[in-house]
Tab-separated table of C-alpha atoms in Angstrom:
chain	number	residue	atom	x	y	z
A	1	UNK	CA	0.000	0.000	0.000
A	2	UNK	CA	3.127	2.647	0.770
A	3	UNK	CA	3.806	1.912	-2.769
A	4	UNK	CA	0.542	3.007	-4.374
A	5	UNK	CA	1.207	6.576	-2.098
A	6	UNK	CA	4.932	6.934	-3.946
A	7	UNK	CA	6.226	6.353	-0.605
A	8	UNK	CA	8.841	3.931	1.680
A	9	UNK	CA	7.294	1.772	4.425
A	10	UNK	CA	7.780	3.727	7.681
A	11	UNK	CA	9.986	0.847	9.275
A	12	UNK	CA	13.185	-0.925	8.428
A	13	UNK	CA	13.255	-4.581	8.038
A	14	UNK	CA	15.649	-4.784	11.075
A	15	UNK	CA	12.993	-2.767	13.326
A	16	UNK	CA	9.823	-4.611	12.131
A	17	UNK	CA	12.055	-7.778	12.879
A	18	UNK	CA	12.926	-6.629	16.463
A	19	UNK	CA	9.267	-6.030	17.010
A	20	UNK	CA	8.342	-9.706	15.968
A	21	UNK	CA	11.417	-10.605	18.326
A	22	UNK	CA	9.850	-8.611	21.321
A	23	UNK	CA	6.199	-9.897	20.664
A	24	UNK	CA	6.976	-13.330	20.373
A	25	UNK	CA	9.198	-13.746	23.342
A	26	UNK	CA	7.039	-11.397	25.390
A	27	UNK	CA	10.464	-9.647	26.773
A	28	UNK	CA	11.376	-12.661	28.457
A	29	UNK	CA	15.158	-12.805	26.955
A	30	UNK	CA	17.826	-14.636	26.949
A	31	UNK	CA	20.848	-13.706	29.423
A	32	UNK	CA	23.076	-11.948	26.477
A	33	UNK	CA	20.001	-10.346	25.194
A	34	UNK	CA	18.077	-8.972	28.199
A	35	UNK	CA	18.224	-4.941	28.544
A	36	UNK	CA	18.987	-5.641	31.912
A	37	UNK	CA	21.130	-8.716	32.688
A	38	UNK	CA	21.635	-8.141	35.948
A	39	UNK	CA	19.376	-6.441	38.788
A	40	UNK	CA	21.392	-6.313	42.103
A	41	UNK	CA	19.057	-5.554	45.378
A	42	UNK	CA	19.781	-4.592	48.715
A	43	UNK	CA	18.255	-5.880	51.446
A	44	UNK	CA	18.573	-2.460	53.269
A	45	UNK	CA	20.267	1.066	52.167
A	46	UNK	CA	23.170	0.645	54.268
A	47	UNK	CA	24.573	-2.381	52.065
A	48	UNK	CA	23.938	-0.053	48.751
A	49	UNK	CA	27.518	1.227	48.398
A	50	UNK	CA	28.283	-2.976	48.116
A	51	UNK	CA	25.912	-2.835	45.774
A	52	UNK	CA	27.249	-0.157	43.333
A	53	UNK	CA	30.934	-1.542	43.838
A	54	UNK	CA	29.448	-4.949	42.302
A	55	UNK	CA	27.738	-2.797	39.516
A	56	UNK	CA	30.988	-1.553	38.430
A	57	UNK	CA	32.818	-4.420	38.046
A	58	UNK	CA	29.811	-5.963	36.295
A	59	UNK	CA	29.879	-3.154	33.839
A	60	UNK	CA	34.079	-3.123	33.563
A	61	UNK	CA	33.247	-6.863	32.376
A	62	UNK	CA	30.153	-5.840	29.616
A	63	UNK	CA	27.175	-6.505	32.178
A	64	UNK	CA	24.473	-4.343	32.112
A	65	UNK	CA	23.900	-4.034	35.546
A	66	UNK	CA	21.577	-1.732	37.358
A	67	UNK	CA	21.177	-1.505	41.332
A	68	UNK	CA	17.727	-1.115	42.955
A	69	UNK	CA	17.181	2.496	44.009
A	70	UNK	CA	13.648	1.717	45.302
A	71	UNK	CA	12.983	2.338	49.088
A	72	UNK	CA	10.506	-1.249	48.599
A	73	UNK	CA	11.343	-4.198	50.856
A	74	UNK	CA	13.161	-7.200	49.786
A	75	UNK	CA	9.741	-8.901	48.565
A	76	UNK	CA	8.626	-6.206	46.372
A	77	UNK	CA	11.763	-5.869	44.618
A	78	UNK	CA	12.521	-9.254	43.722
A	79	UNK	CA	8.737	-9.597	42.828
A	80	UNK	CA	9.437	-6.235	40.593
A	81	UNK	CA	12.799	-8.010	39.166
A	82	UNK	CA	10.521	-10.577	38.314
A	83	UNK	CA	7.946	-8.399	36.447
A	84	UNK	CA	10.529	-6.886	34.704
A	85	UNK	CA	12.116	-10.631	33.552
A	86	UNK	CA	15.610	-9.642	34.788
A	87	UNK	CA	17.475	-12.998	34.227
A	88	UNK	CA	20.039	-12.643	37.285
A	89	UNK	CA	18.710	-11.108	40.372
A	90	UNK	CA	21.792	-10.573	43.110
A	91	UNK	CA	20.215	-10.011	46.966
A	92	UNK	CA	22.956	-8.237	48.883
A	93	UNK	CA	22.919	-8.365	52.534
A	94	UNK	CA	25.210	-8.709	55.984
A	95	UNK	CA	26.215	-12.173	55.327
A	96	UNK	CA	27.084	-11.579	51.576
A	97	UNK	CA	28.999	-8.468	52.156
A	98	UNK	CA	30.971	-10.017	55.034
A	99	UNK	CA	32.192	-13.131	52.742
A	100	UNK	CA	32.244	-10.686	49.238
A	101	UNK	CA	29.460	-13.277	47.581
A	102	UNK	CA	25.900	-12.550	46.438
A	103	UNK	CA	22.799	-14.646	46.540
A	104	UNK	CA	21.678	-15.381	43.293
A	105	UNK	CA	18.119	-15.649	42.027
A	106	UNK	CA	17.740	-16.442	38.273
A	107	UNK	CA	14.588	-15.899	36.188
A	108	UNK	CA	14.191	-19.829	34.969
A	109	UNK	CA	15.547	-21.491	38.253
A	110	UNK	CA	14.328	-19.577	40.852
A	111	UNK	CA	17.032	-19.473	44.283
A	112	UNK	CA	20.335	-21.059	43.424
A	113	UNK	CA	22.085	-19.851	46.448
A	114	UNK	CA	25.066	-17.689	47.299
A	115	UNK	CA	28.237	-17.463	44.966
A	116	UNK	CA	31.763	-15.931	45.192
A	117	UNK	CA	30.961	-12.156	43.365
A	118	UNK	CA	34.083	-12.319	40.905
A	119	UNK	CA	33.482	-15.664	40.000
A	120	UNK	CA	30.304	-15.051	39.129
A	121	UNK	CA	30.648	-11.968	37.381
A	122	UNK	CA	33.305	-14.023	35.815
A	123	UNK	CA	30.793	-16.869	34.905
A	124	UNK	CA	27.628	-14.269	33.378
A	125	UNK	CA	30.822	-12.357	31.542
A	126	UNK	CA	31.363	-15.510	29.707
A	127	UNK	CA	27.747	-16.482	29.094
A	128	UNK	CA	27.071	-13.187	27.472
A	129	UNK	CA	29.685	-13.071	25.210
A	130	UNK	CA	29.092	-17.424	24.241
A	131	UNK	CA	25.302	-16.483	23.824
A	132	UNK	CA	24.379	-18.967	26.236
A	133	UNK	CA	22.229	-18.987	29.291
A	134	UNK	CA	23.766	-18.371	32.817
A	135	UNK	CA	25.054	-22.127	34.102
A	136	UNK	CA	26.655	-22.131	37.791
């Protein structure tokens, strides 16, 4: 029909293409193509600067990373993470700051327990860049 007006369709093939993408997965993405791979929450404010610390080493290795700036508790967050189908969730509290690990929540597997933070920065790093789906 654009044709018969003497004009171009309005979208590229590559954007029409990302909005099949989009529709059809319902934003539920893979690790290496998530906005977000990597939501990192708090349990209070006092364990935030933790928090950012492990956001910039996850975005020194090509993680997008964000940190949760909400004042929600713990619940709400990870049930917003959720909503937002962030594949890695990282809950940051006493006990993870005081051995330098997070606990790890991931979109298909629910709770998968706490994990040295380099090594698993280390670990997503690598997944990302292989195209492959978070495996610890």
């Amino acid at each position: 029909m654009p044709r018969r007006f003497g004009e171009q369709p309005n979208f590229p093939r590559n954007v029409r293409f990302f909005g099949i993408l989009v529709e059809n997965a319902a934003g539920d993405f893979p690790v290496w193509l998530s906005p977000v791979q990597m939501k990192i929450l708090p349990v209070t404010d006092s364990f935030r600067p933790y928090c950012e610390e492990v956001q910039r080493k996850a975005k020194a290795l090509g993680i997008r990373a964000e940190v949760d700036q909400s004042e929600n508790r713990l619940n709400k967050m990870i049930r917003n993470a959720e909503l937002e189908k962030v594949p890695v969730v990282a809950v940051v509290g006493q006990k993870e700051i005081d051995s330098n690990q997070l606990a790890i929540r991931t979109r298909k597997a629910g709770d998968i327990g706490t994990f040295d933070a380099e090594e698993l920065l280390g670990k997503l790093a690598g997944a990302i860049k292989e195209g492959k789906e978070l495996e610890v």
